[in-house]
PDB file of C-alpha atoms in Angstrom:
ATOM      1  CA  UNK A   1     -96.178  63.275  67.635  1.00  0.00           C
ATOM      2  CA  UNK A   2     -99.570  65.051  68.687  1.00  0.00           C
ATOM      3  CA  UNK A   3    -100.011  66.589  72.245  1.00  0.00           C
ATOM      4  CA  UNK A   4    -102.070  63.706  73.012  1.00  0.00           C
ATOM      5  CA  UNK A   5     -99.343  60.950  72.292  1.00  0.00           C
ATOM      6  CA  UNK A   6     -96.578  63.088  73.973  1.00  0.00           C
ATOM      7  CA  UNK A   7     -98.871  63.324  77.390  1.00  0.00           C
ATOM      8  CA  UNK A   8     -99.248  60.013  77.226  1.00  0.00           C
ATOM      9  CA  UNK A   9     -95.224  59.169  76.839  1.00  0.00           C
ATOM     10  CA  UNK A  10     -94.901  61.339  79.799  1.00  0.00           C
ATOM     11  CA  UNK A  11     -97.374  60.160  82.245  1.00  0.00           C
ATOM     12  CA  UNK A  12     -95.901  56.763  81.395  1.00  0.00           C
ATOM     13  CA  UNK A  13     -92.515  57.664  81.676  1.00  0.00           C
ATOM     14  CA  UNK A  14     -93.990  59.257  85.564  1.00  0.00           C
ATOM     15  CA  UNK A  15     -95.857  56.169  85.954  1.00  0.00           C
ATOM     16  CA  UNK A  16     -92.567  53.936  85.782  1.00  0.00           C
ATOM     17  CA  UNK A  17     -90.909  56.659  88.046  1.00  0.00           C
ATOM     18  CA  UNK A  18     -94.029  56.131  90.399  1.00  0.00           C
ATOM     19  CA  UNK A  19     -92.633  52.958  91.589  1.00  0.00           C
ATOM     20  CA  UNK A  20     -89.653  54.770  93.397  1.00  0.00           C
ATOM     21  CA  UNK A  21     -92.006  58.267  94.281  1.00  0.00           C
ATOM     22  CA  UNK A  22     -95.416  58.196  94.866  1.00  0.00           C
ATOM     23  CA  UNK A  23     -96.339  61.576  93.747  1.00  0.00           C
ATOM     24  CA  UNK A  24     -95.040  61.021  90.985  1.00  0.00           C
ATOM     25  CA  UNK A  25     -97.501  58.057  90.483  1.00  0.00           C
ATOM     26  CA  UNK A  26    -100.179  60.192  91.678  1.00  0.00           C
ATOM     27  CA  UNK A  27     -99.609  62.795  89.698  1.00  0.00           C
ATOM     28  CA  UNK A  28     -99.231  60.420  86.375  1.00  0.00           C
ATOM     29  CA  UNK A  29    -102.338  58.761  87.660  1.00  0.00           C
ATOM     30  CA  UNK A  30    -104.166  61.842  87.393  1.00  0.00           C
ATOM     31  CA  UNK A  31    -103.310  63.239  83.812  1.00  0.00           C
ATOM     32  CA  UNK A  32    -104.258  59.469  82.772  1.00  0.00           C
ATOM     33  CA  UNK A  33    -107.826  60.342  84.264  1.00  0.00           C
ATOM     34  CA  UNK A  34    -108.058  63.294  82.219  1.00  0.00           C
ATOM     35  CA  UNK A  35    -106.665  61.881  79.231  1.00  0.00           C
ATOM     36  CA  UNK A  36    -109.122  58.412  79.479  1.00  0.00           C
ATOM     37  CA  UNK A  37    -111.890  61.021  80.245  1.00  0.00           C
ATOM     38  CA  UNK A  38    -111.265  62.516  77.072  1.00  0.00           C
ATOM     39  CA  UNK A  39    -110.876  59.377  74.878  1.00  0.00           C
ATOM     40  CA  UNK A  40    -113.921  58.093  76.041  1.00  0.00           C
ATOM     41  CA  UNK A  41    -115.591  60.911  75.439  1.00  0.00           C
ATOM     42  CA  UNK A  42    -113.937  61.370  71.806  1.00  0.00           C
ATOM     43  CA  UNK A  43    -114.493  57.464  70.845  1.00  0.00           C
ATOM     44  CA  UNK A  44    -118.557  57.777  72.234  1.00  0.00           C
ATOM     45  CA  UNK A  45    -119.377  61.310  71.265  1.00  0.00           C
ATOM     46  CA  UNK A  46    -116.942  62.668  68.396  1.00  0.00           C
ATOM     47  CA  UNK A  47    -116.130  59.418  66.255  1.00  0.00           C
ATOM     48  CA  UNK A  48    -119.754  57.930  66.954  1.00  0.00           C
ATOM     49  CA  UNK A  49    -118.144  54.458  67.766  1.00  0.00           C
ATOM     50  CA  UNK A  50    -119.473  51.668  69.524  1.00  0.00           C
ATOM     51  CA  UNK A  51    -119.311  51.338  73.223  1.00  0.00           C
ATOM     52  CA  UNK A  52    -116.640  48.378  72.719  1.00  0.00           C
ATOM     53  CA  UNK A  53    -113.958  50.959  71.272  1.00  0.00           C
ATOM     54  CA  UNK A  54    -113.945  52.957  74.434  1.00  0.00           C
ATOM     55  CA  UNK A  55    -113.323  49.408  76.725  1.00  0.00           C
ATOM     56  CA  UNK A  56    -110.146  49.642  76.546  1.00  0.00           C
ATOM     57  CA  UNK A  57    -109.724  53.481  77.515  1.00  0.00           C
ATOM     58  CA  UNK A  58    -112.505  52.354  80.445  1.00  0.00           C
ATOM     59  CA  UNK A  59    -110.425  49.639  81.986  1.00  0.00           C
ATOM     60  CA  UNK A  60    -107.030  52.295  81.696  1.00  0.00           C
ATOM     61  CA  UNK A  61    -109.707  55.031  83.640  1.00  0.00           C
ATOM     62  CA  UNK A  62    -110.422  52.514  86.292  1.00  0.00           C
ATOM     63  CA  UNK A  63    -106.813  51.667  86.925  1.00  0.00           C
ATOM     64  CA  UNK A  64    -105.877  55.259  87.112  1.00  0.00           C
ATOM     65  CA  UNK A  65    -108.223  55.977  89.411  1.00  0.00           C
ATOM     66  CA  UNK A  66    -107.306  52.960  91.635  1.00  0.00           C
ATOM     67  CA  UNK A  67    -103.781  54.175  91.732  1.00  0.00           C
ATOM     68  CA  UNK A  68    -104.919  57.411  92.735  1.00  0.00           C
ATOM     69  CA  UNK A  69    -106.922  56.709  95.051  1.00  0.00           C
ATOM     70  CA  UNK A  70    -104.145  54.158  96.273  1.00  0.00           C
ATOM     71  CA  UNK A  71    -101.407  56.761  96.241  1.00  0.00           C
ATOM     72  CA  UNK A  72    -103.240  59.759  97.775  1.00  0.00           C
ATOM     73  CA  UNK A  73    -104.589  57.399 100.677  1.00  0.00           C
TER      74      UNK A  73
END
């Protein structure tokens, strides 16, 4: 498993925790901004994809920062 897939298993694992402990949702929400940052980035700028491969890492950045925002709030 790369770095990258064993973030992600954690932040979700924190994520499903979030619904008991908000910090823990914020704190999931915000490596999920950093890690949708970064596949957007690496779908636009290092594979040279279209703009439709980095949708669905788009929607996931706008949903972590709504739960953020939510949680911090």
């Amino acid at each position: 498993m790369s770095v990258t897939g064993a973030l992600e298993m954690i932040g979700a694992i924190a994520m499903i925790a979030g619904l008991w402990n908000r910090h823990l949702a914020a704190g999931s929400a915000f490596l999920f901004v950093f890690l949708m940052l970064g596949a957007i980035h690496a779908h636009l700028f290092r594979a040279d994809q279209p703009i439709v491969m980095a949708i669905p890492a788009s929607i996931c950045l706008i949903l972590s920062v709504w739960i953020l925002i939510r949680n911090l709030g």
